[in-house]
Structure formats: C-alpha cells, structure tokens
C-alpha cells in the first residue's frame, strides 16, 4: 500500500512540474476556469500513474506513451498545436531522465554504490526519488523564468512575469529542500526503526509539497499585484480621457459663446462702418484681433482629438507662464487611435508641465508632433530640477506620490508604443528630460 501512495505522490509532483514547464510556452485555453484546469491536471496525473505501473518493465514503450499522454493533455490545457506539444513533451522527458541519472550519480558520490542505500533501508530509495523530483521542479522554474525573461525582452505579451528578486526567492526554497533531502539521505543509514523511516519520508514529502505550494502562493500574490497595477493604469487612463473630454466640452461651449459674440461684433462693425467712424472701427478690430490670438483653439492640426489636447495644454501652460514651443504638421488620417493619442500626449505633457512647475527659472516645453512618410514622430523635451533617475524604463523621482504616478504613466506610453510595434528613446542629461516616440505608419495593427 505504501508503494502505491508514494508512487502516486511522486507522479503528482512530477506532473505539476510538467505543467509549470509547459506554461512557459503556451497560454491557458480557459484562464479562470479552476474546475477545468483541475480536471485536466488530475486526469494527466492518473493517466501517467497507471501508465507507469503498466509499462514498469518496458522502458522505451513507457517513454513513448508518456510523451503521447502529456502531449494530448497539454493541447487540451494550453493553446498550442499537437506538434509543438510533442516536441515539448520530448524535451521534458529528456530533462526528467537527465535529472534522474544525475541523482543516481550523486547517490554514487554519497554512498559509493547505487544499491547500497536501497539494500540497507527502503526509505533511502524514496529519498533519492524525491530528491530527483525537487531538482526537476527547480529546473522547471529556472527554465520558466528564462523563457518569460526572453519574452519580456522581445516585447511579447505573456503571463505576469516575476521580478528577478521574486524569482530568486522562489528558487531558493527548492535549493533549501535539495540540501535538506541530501542531509536526510546521508543520515538515513542510521535509521533504526520504521517510525524513523516514516518521519524521514514525511519530512521529504512535505518539503516537496511545500515547493509547489510556495510557487503557486507567490504566483497568486503576483497576480493580485498585477491586478492592482492594472486598476491604477485604468484610473490614470480614465483621468486623462475625462480631462480630454472635459476640454472638448469646454471648447464647444466657448465656440457657441464665440458664435454669439461674433454676431454682435459683426453688427457693431456694420454700425461703425455705416456711421463712418473709422478710427473707432480700427481700434475695435484691434481689440477683437488681440482676443482671438489668445483663444484656446489656436493650434490646429486637422485632428479633433489632437487639437483638443494641445489647445487645452497650451492654455494651461499660458496660465502657468510656461513657454510652449511646438512643431506640428497636418495630422489628419493619423494611424493611432484616439484613446492611444490621449495616453501618449496627456502623459508626456502632464509630466512636462509638472516638471516645469518645480523649476525656479527655466520653464519651457518643446514638442514635436509630425506625421512623416513612413512614421509618426512625437517628442517632448522639458527642463527639471532635483534628482531624476530612470531605471528599467521607469522614472524615479524624489517624491513618493509622484514616483508611482509618473512610473505608471510612462508604462502606459510604452505599452501603446509596443502595441504599434514602434520604438522610443528616454533620457536625461542632468537638467533636461527628453522622450521621443516613433510609430511606423501602417494601415492597421
């Protein structure tokens, strides 16, 4: 009976490691269906356990059937083709066999004979098997981290990726478990009764199980943190869009008021002309012209959304005595969605205005927004005072409340750029911050 229990336990640990291995290469078919995921994993474990018992004395047949079973279940669990699943199954079985033979070699180093420990105590053989599964789990974790790091490096969207420190903490637990099991192996020769054997096995199995528990616990914590971060991003996006829509609404109201004023102005001009009061007419036209120069719709790009944002920010900079220098051209037919334009412009200009407000003397924002033949270029340059650190594409300021806001804003911009397969440059020279975006012109994304 103990053989069946331990065999089934080792199969569980082996297949959960297999699941982690495959998740690095594919996306779940049903992301939030716990029953579906549990059913697939349980079916895989049961199938592999009975297959192992059935082909116990047939090594080659056992490996072939194992590859087929794993491939079939993983194609049900993940969005991957059967051919890719077969290749990954072959790699996993190769990794499993390599670790098994490595563990046997380690056993030889420790006990000078492969059979010495199993002949003295049954628990020794199980400890060697458990050690192999923990090493397999650690190898799967390392491979999982490497694959996701490569995906992150090339900009591929994937599962939430842990930071380097988080991965280090996850991997440290299997390392601790490995050394603990090795210590149990070394002292297993001094076991005197069945109770001690049971204690040794319980410790080893609990350590193996805790590795799985710790991994999924940290993964759940990471998912919750990502959810909080997504909510923060959504909050800032809503804030930016609300500001933009408010600006458009205010512009419409001002346009209606200006239309009414324009009628009165025309009537006044006609009256002055009819009375031939040319001096008064000249003075009146000069006053009207002066007011028009400061109207918030001074910037016109042939793009309603860009006009609304730039005119709103231009008026804000006028009120805050910030010099706004810009270079723009005809932005009609822009291949960037309205929502993404809001994200890029609002975040860049908001950050620039906030930085200028903290400056004592130099207060200016230089912006370039040009639609060229092959690309759209957006760049913003502004001065700043104080310490500004750029780490992993995030702005770190001296004020905590601004650090989170700016960091999320920049991440929003970078997400948009990656979605359009564009590129960006962000740098500071000690007194001036610069951010440039280049998005290729394509008909659709």
Short mmCIF file of N, CA, C and O in Angstrom, two decimals, residues 101-183:
data_model
loop_
_atom_site.label_atom_id
_atom_site.label_comp_id
_atom_site.label_asym_id
_atom_site.label_seq_id
_atom_site.Cartn_x
_atom_site.Cartn_y
_atom_site.Cartn_z
N UNK A 101 19.27 10.49 -13.83
CA UNK A 101 20.62 9.95 -13.89
C UNK A 101 21.60 10.80 -13.10
O UNK A 101 22.55 10.27 -12.49
N UNK A 102 21.37 12.11 -13.06
CA UNK A 102 22.21 12.98 -12.24
C UNK A 102 22.05 12.64 -10.76
O UNK A 102 23.04 12.62 -10.00
N UNK A 103 20.83 12.35 -10.36
CA UNK A 103 20.58 12.00 -8.97
C UNK A 103 21.24 10.67 -8.61
O UNK A 103 21.79 10.50 -7.51
N UNK A 104 21.19 9.72 -9.55
CA UNK A 104 21.88 8.44 -9.31
C UNK A 104 23.39 8.65 -9.19
O UNK A 104 24.05 8.02 -8.35
N UNK A 105 23.93 9.53 -10.02
CA UNK A 105 25.36 9.83 -9.94
C UNK A 105 25.70 10.48 -8.60
O UNK A 105 26.72 10.16 -7.98
N UNK A 106 24.81 11.36 -8.13
CA UNK A 106 25.00 11.99 -6.83
C UNK A 106 24.93 10.94 -5.73
O UNK A 106 25.68 10.99 -4.74
N UNK A 107 24.06 9.97 -5.91
CA UNK A 107 23.94 8.87 -4.95
C UNK A 107 25.24 8.06 -4.86
O UNK A 107 25.67 7.66 -3.78
N UNK A 108 25.86 7.87 -6.03
CA UNK A 108 27.13 7.14 -6.05
C UNK A 108 28.20 7.91 -5.30
O UNK A 108 29.01 7.34 -4.55
N UNK A 109 28.22 9.24 -5.48
CA UNK A 109 29.20 10.07 -4.77
C UNK A 109 29.01 9.98 -3.26
O UNK A 109 29.98 9.96 -2.50
N UNK A 110 27.74 9.93 -2.84
CA UNK A 110 27.47 9.93 -1.41
C UNK A 110 27.66 8.56 -0.78
O UNK A 110 28.14 8.45 0.36
N UNK A 111 27.29 7.50 -1.51
CA UNK A 111 27.25 6.17 -0.88
C UNK A 111 28.13 5.13 -1.57
O UNK A 111 28.14 3.97 -1.18
N UNK A 112 28.83 5.56 -2.66
CA UNK A 112 29.81 4.72 -3.35
C UNK A 112 29.17 3.51 -4.03
O UNK A 112 29.88 2.66 -4.55
N UNK A 113 27.85 3.42 -4.00
CA UNK A 113 27.18 2.31 -4.67
C UNK A 113 25.72 2.68 -4.89
O UNK A 113 25.09 3.24 -4.01
N UNK A 114 25.20 2.40 -6.06
CA UNK A 114 23.81 2.70 -6.36
C UNK A 114 22.86 1.86 -5.51
O UNK A 114 21.79 2.29 -5.13
N UNK A 115 23.26 0.66 -5.20
CA UNK A 115 22.38 -0.25 -4.48
C UNK A 115 22.59 -0.23 -2.98
O UNK A 115 21.80 -0.81 -2.24
N UNK A 116 23.66 0.44 -2.52
CA UNK A 116 23.98 0.38 -1.09
C UNK A 116 22.85 0.92 -0.23
O UNK A 116 22.45 0.29 0.75
N UNK A 117 22.30 2.05 -0.60
CA UNK A 117 21.30 2.67 0.25
C UNK A 117 19.98 1.93 0.19
O UNK A 117 19.28 1.77 1.20
N UNK A 118 19.59 1.45 -1.00
CA UNK A 118 18.32 0.74 -1.11
C UNK A 118 18.36 -0.61 -0.42
O UNK A 118 17.34 -1.12 0.02
N UNK A 119 19.57 -1.22 -0.33
CA UNK A 119 19.68 -2.51 0.35
C UNK A 119 19.56 -2.35 1.85
O UNK A 119 19.06 -3.22 2.55
N UNK A 120 20.05 -1.20 2.39
CA UNK A 120 20.02 -1.01 3.85
C UNK A 120 18.68 -0.52 4.33
O UNK A 120 18.18 -0.95 5.36
N UNK A 121 18.07 0.40 3.62
CA UNK A 121 16.79 0.97 4.04
C UNK A 121 15.94 1.31 2.82
O UNK A 121 16.41 1.94 1.86
N UNK A 122 14.69 0.91 2.87
CA UNK A 122 13.75 1.22 1.79
C UNK A 122 13.56 2.72 1.64
O UNK A 122 13.40 3.23 0.54
N UNK A 123 13.61 3.44 2.77
CA UNK A 123 13.39 4.89 2.74
C UNK A 123 14.46 5.59 1.92
O UNK A 123 14.20 6.64 1.33
N UNK A 124 15.65 5.03 1.84
CA UNK A 124 16.72 5.67 1.08
C UNK A 124 16.37 5.81 -0.39
O UNK A 124 16.63 6.85 -1.01
N UNK A 125 15.80 4.75 -0.98
CA UNK A 125 15.42 4.82 -2.39
C UNK A 125 14.36 5.88 -2.64
O UNK A 125 14.40 6.59 -3.65
N UNK A 126 13.41 6.00 -1.70
CA UNK A 126 12.38 7.03 -1.86
C UNK A 126 12.97 8.43 -1.72
O UNK A 126 12.55 9.36 -2.42
N UNK A 127 13.91 8.60 -0.82
CA UNK A 127 14.55 9.91 -0.67
C UNK A 127 15.30 10.31 -1.93
O UNK A 127 15.27 11.49 -2.33
N UNK A 128 15.94 9.33 -2.58
CA UNK A 128 16.62 9.62 -3.85
C UNK A 128 15.60 10.05 -4.91
O UNK A 128 15.82 11.00 -5.67
N UNK A 129 14.45 9.36 -4.95
CA UNK A 129 13.41 9.71 -5.92
C UNK A 129 12.85 11.10 -5.65
O UNK A 129 12.62 11.90 -6.57
N UNK A 130 12.59 11.40 -4.37
CA UNK A 130 12.08 12.73 -4.01
C UNK A 130 13.09 13.81 -4.37
O UNK A 130 12.74 14.89 -4.86
N UNK A 131 14.36 13.54 -4.11
CA UNK A 131 15.42 14.49 -4.46
C UNK A 131 15.40 14.78 -5.96
O UNK A 131 15.54 15.95 -6.38
N UNK A 132 15.22 13.74 -6.76
CA UNK A 132 15.17 13.93 -8.22
C UNK A 132 14.00 14.82 -8.62
O UNK A 132 14.14 15.69 -9.49
N UNK A 133 12.84 14.63 -7.98
CA UNK A 133 11.66 15.44 -8.34
C UNK A 133 11.84 16.90 -7.92
O UNK A 133 11.38 17.81 -8.62
N UNK A 134 12.48 17.14 -6.78
CA UNK A 134 12.70 18.52 -6.35
C UNK A 134 13.68 19.22 -7.31
O UNK A 134 13.49 20.39 -7.67
N UNK A 135 14.72 18.50 -7.74
CA UNK A 135 15.66 19.06 -8.71
C UNK A 135 14.94 19.33 -10.03
O UNK A 135 15.17 20.36 -10.68
N UNK A 136 14.04 18.42 -10.43
CA UNK A 136 13.25 18.62 -11.64
C UNK A 136 12.40 19.88 -11.51
O UNK A 136 12.30 20.69 -12.46
N UNK A 137 11.77 20.06 -10.36
CA UNK A 137 10.94 21.24 -10.13
C UNK A 137 11.78 22.52 -10.22
O UNK A 137 11.37 23.50 -10.85
N UNK A 138 12.97 22.51 -9.62
CA UNK A 138 13.82 23.69 -9.67
C UNK A 138 14.27 23.97 -11.11
O UNK A 138 14.30 25.13 -11.55
N UNK A 139 14.60 22.92 -11.86
CA UNK A 139 14.99 23.10 -13.26
C UNK A 139 13.84 23.69 -14.07
O UNK A 139 14.04 24.56 -14.93
N UNK A 140 12.60 23.20 -13.79
CA UNK A 140 11.44 23.75 -14.47
C UNK A 140 11.22 25.22 -14.16
O UNK A 140 10.89 26.02 -15.04
N UNK A 141 11.44 25.59 -12.90
CA UNK A 141 11.30 27.00 -12.50
C UNK A 141 12.32 27.88 -13.22
O UNK A 141 11.99 28.96 -13.71
N UNK A 142 13.56 27.41 -13.27
CA UNK A 142 14.61 28.20 -13.92
C UNK A 142 14.31 28.36 -15.41
O UNK A 142 14.43 29.47 -15.97
N UNK A 143 13.89 27.29 -16.06
CA UNK A 143 13.54 27.36 -17.47
C UNK A 143 12.35 28.29 -17.69
O UNK A 143 12.32 29.09 -18.63
N UNK A 144 11.35 28.20 -16.81
CA UNK A 144 10.17 29.05 -16.86
C UNK A 144 10.58 30.52 -16.79
O UNK A 144 10.13 31.36 -17.58
N UNK A 145 11.48 30.83 -15.85
CA UNK A 145 11.95 32.21 -15.68
C UNK A 145 12.72 32.69 -16.90
O UNK A 145 12.55 33.83 -17.36
N UNK A 146 13.56 31.83 -17.46
CA UNK A 146 14.36 32.21 -18.63
C UNK A 146 13.48 32.49 -19.83
O UNK A 146 13.65 33.50 -20.54
N UNK A 147 12.50 31.62 -20.09
CA UNK A 147 11.62 31.79 -21.24
C UNK A 147 10.82 33.08 -21.13
O UNK A 147 10.70 33.86 -22.08
N UNK A 148 10.26 33.35 -19.94
CA UNK A 148 9.47 34.56 -19.77
C UNK A 148 10.34 35.82 -19.83
O UNK A 148 9.89 36.86 -20.29
N UNK A 149 11.59 35.69 -19.36
CA UNK A 149 12.51 36.84 -19.46
C UNK A 149 12.81 37.15 -20.93
O UNK A 149 12.87 38.32 -21.32
N UNK A 150 12.97 36.10 -21.74
CA UNK A 150 13.20 36.31 -23.17
C UNK A 150 11.96 36.94 -23.82
O UNK A 150 12.07 37.86 -24.63
N UNK A 151 10.78 36.46 -23.44
CA UNK A 151 9.55 37.05 -23.97
C UNK A 151 9.44 38.53 -23.61
O UNK A 151 9.06 39.35 -24.43
N UNK A 152 9.76 38.83 -22.38
CA UNK A 152 9.70 40.23 -21.93
C UNK A 152 10.71 41.07 -22.69
O UNK A 152 10.44 42.21 -23.06
N UNK A 153 11.90 40.50 -22.96
CA UNK A 153 12.95 41.23 -23.64
C UNK A 153 12.55 41.58 -25.08
O UNK A 153 12.86 42.67 -25.58
N UNK A 154 11.86 40.65 -25.76
CA UNK A 154 11.48 40.89 -27.15
C UNK A 154 10.11 41.53 -27.26
O UNK A 154 9.60 41.75 -28.36
N UNK A 155 9.48 41.85 -26.10
CA UNK A 155 8.22 42.58 -26.11
C UNK A 155 7.00 41.74 -26.34
O UNK A 155 5.94 42.27 -26.67
N UNK A 156 7.09 40.43 -26.17
CA UNK A 156 5.93 39.56 -26.35
C UNK A 156 5.07 39.57 -25.10
O UNK A 156 5.57 39.43 -23.99
N UNK A 157 3.77 39.72 -25.28
CA UNK A 157 2.86 39.67 -24.14
C UNK A 157 2.73 38.25 -23.65
O UNK A 157 2.54 37.31 -24.42
N UNK A 158 2.83 38.08 -22.37
CA UNK A 158 2.77 36.74 -21.78
C UNK A 158 2.13 36.82 -20.42
O UNK A 158 1.52 37.79 -20.05
N UNK A 159 2.29 35.73 -19.67
CA UNK A 159 1.78 35.70 -18.31
C UNK A 159 2.51 36.72 -17.45
O UNK A 159 3.60 37.18 -17.81
N UNK A 160 1.95 37.11 -16.31
CA UNK A 160 2.66 38.04 -15.44
C UNK A 160 4.05 37.52 -15.11
O UNK A 160 4.24 36.37 -14.72
N UNK A 161 5.05 38.37 -15.28
CA UNK A 161 6.43 37.96 -15.09
C UNK A 161 6.94 38.47 -13.76
O UNK A 161 6.83 39.64 -13.45
N UNK A 162 7.50 37.55 -12.96
CA UNK A 162 8.06 37.95 -11.68
C UNK A 162 9.35 38.75 -11.89
O UNK A 162 10.08 38.54 -12.85
N UNK A 163 9.63 39.61 -10.95
CA UNK A 163 10.89 40.34 -10.96
C UNK A 163 12.01 39.39 -10.57
O UNK A 163 11.79 38.29 -10.05
N UNK A 164 13.26 39.84 -10.84
CA UNK A 164 14.41 38.97 -10.57
C UNK A 164 14.48 38.56 -9.11
O UNK A 164 14.78 37.41 -8.78
N UNK A 165 14.21 39.48 -8.19
CA UNK A 165 14.26 39.15 -6.77
C UNK A 165 13.20 38.13 -6.40
O UNK A 165 13.43 37.23 -5.56
N UNK A 166 12.02 38.24 -7.00
CA UNK A 166 10.95 37.28 -6.69
C UNK A 166 11.31 35.89 -7.17
O UNK A 166 11.06 34.90 -6.48
N UNK A 167 11.93 35.81 -8.36
CA UNK A 167 12.36 34.50 -8.85
C UNK A 167 13.44 33.92 -7.95
O UNK A 167 13.49 32.71 -7.72
N UNK A 168 14.32 34.77 -7.48
CA UNK A 168 15.38 34.29 -6.59
C UNK A 168 14.80 33.68 -5.33
O UNK A 168 15.25 32.63 -4.86
N UNK A 169 13.76 34.32 -4.78
CA UNK A 169 13.12 33.79 -3.58
C UNK A 169 12.45 32.45 -3.85
O UNK A 169 12.47 31.55 -3.01
N UNK A 170 11.82 32.33 -5.03
CA UNK A 170 11.14 31.07 -5.36
C UNK A 170 12.16 29.94 -5.52
O UNK A 170 11.94 28.82 -5.05
N UNK A 171 13.27 30.23 -6.19
CA UNK A 171 14.27 29.19 -6.47
C UNK A 171 15.03 28.81 -5.20
O UNK A 171 15.49 27.67 -5.05
N UNK A 172 15.16 29.74 -4.26
CA UNK A 172 15.90 29.45 -3.03
C UNK A 172 15.23 28.33 -2.23
O UNK A 172 15.92 27.54 -1.57
N UNK A 173 13.91 28.26 -2.27
CA UNK A 173 13.22 27.23 -1.50
C UNK A 173 13.53 25.82 -2.01
O UNK A 173 13.84 24.93 -1.21
N UNK A 174 13.50 25.56 -3.35
CA UNK A 174 13.94 24.24 -3.81
C UNK A 174 15.40 23.94 -3.47
O UNK A 174 15.73 22.79 -3.17
N UNK A 175 16.27 24.95 -3.52
CA UNK A 175 17.67 24.73 -3.15
C UNK A 175 17.77 24.28 -1.69
O UNK A 175 18.49 23.33 -1.37
N UNK A 176 17.03 24.97 -0.83
CA UNK A 176 17.00 24.58 0.58
C UNK A 176 16.47 23.16 0.74
O UNK A 176 17.00 22.36 1.52
N UNK A 177 15.42 22.83 -0.03
CA UNK A 177 14.84 21.48 0.05
C UNK A 177 15.82 20.42 -0.42
O UNK A 177 15.90 19.33 0.17
N UNK A 178 16.57 20.73 -1.47
CA UNK A 178 17.54 19.77 -2.01
C UNK A 178 18.61 19.44 -0.96
O UNK A 178 18.92 18.26 -0.71
N UNK A 179 19.14 20.46 -0.33
CA UNK A 179 20.18 20.22 0.68
C UNK A 179 19.60 19.49 1.90
O UNK A 179 20.29 18.67 2.52
N UNK A 180 18.35 19.79 2.22
CA UNK A 180 17.72 19.09 3.34
C UNK A 180 17.54 17.60 3.04
O UNK A 180 17.83 16.74 3.89
N UNK A 181 17.08 17.29 1.83
CA UNK A 181 16.89 15.88 1.46
C UNK A 181 18.24 15.16 1.39
O UNK A 181 18.36 13.99 1.77
N UNK A 182 19.27 15.86 0.88
CA UNK A 182 20.61 15.25 0.86
C UNK A 182 21.08 14.94 2.28
O UNK A 182 21.66 13.88 2.56
N UNK A 183 20.80 15.86 3.20
CA UNK A 183 21.15 15.62 4.61
C UNK A 183 20.39 14.41 5.15
O UNK A 183 20.96 13.59 5.90
#
